[in-house]
């Protein structure tokens, strides 16, 4: 069973914003990476179909598939980790999540489903409408 990571998407206001950032990076060439300070110890489980889930404005809102995990030392000799990701953002069924520092493991059973697998029409709804309906308990 795959294991996932969850992380705050600092500075992102919406899934659309995250998607635009990923597309911009893809246009500039190279691999799509996210650098963290800590190296996940459970890398084999993460690379067995795991994703990086993004928390946007207090909700788990999107994910990107993990491709590789590469520990390295930066120019100052500090240990870091490159999370290599597929440059495709998948919106997920929103779920509230409190802020935290760094990243956390997320089990497959606790991970939200992709919106593509949700009820018909939800994926096409504007993100703000989905957020409001969820806050009202209607979604």
XYZ file of C-alpha atoms in Angstrom:
139
model
C 0.000 0.000 0.000
C 1.374 3.413 -0.978
C 2.356 6.015 1.570
C 2.035 9.734 0.845
C 3.420 13.040 2.090
C 1.375 16.105 2.961
C 2.748 19.656 2.932
C 1.475 23.240 3.065
C 1.458 25.039 -0.287
C 2.708 28.331 1.139
C 1.663 31.314 -0.943
C -0.884 29.401 -3.044
C -4.440 30.686 -2.909
C -6.092 27.935 -4.972
C -5.538 24.748 -6.928
C -5.559 26.910 -10.052
C -2.700 28.973 -8.585
C -0.712 25.786 -7.844
C -1.404 24.456 -11.347
C -0.177 27.713 -12.896
C 3.026 27.600 -10.816
C 3.711 24.013 -11.893
C 3.033 24.899 -15.550
C 5.406 27.881 -15.317
C 8.169 25.666 -13.915
C 7.548 23.115 -16.680
C 7.926 25.829 -19.331
C 11.304 26.805 -17.880
C 12.543 23.243 -18.458
C 14.205 20.762 -16.157
C 12.692 18.493 -13.576
C 9.812 19.488 -11.327
C 11.178 19.381 -7.767
C 10.302 20.591 -4.300
C 13.144 20.953 -1.791
C 12.670 20.126 1.881
C 15.056 20.077 4.815
C 14.214 16.632 6.163
C 14.667 13.387 4.224
C 11.779 10.898 4.480
C 12.951 7.629 6.048
C 10.136 5.609 4.449
C 11.223 6.364 0.888
C 10.527 2.869 -0.491
C 6.877 3.116 0.604
C 6.569 6.657 -0.773
C 7.970 5.673 -4.157
C 5.543 2.743 -4.409
C 2.803 4.950 -5.899
C 2.910 7.779 -3.347
C 2.029 11.423 -3.917
C 2.706 14.780 -2.316
C -0.624 16.185 -1.109
C -0.859 19.973 -0.890
C -2.759 21.908 1.795
C -4.108 25.153 0.347
C -5.894 27.704 2.557
C -6.566 25.181 5.312
C -7.688 22.285 3.104
C -6.026 19.287 1.526
C -6.775 20.325 -2.038
C -4.420 18.723 -4.589
C -1.690 16.171 -5.124
C 1.308 15.489 -7.355
C 2.802 12.027 -7.866
C 6.227 11.417 -6.311
C 8.827 10.197 -8.809
C 12.064 10.243 -6.780
C 13.555 11.288 -3.447
C 17.102 12.646 -3.612
C 19.023 13.641 -0.465
C 21.796 16.205 -1.037
C 23.864 18.898 0.688
C 23.396 22.515 -0.298
C 26.180 25.066 -0.802
C 26.366 25.679 2.961
C 26.747 21.952 3.703
C 23.199 21.619 5.096
C 21.357 18.358 4.384
C 18.335 18.807 2.131
C 16.039 16.616 0.076
C 14.687 16.988 -3.462
C 11.193 15.596 -3.926
C 10.952 14.956 -7.667
C 7.333 15.232 -8.814
C 5.325 14.629 -11.958
C 4.367 18.098 -13.201
C 0.644 17.352 -13.150
C -1.657 18.639 -10.398
C -4.624 16.438 -9.469
C -7.384 18.206 -7.486
C -8.681 16.068 -4.623
C -11.862 16.054 -2.577
C -11.196 18.925 -0.137
C -10.660 18.107 3.518
C -9.860 20.561 6.352
C -6.294 20.461 7.681
C -4.698 22.582 10.364
C -1.356 24.262 9.699
C 1.850 22.409 10.558
C 5.548 22.786 9.849
C 7.463 20.709 7.327
C 5.731 17.656 5.919
C 3.876 14.696 7.405
C 3.226 11.145 6.286
C -0.292 10.424 5.027
C -1.527 6.846 4.762
C -3.403 5.711 1.680
C -6.518 5.066 3.784
C -6.473 8.688 5.056
C -5.738 10.297 1.680
C -8.644 12.082 -0.027
C -9.861 10.807 -3.381
C -9.182 12.630 -6.629
C -12.005 14.907 -7.731
C -12.062 13.048 -11.040
C -13.475 10.105 -9.072
C -16.021 12.272 -7.230
C -19.695 12.725 -7.982
C -20.470 14.114 -11.411
C -20.125 17.889 -11.630
C -18.062 18.492 -8.474
C -14.765 18.595 -10.355
C -16.141 21.237 -12.751
C -17.361 23.496 -9.911
C -15.346 26.640 -9.196
C -13.011 26.077 -6.270
C -14.548 28.906 -4.222
C -17.992 27.339 -4.595
C -16.686 23.918 -3.497
C -15.051 25.579 -0.465
C -18.275 27.374 0.522
C -20.398 24.250 0.076
C -17.957 22.232 2.185
C -18.017 24.897 4.933
C -21.832 24.697 4.932
C -21.652 20.912 5.237
C -23.251 20.358 1.839
C -20.265 18.719 0.181
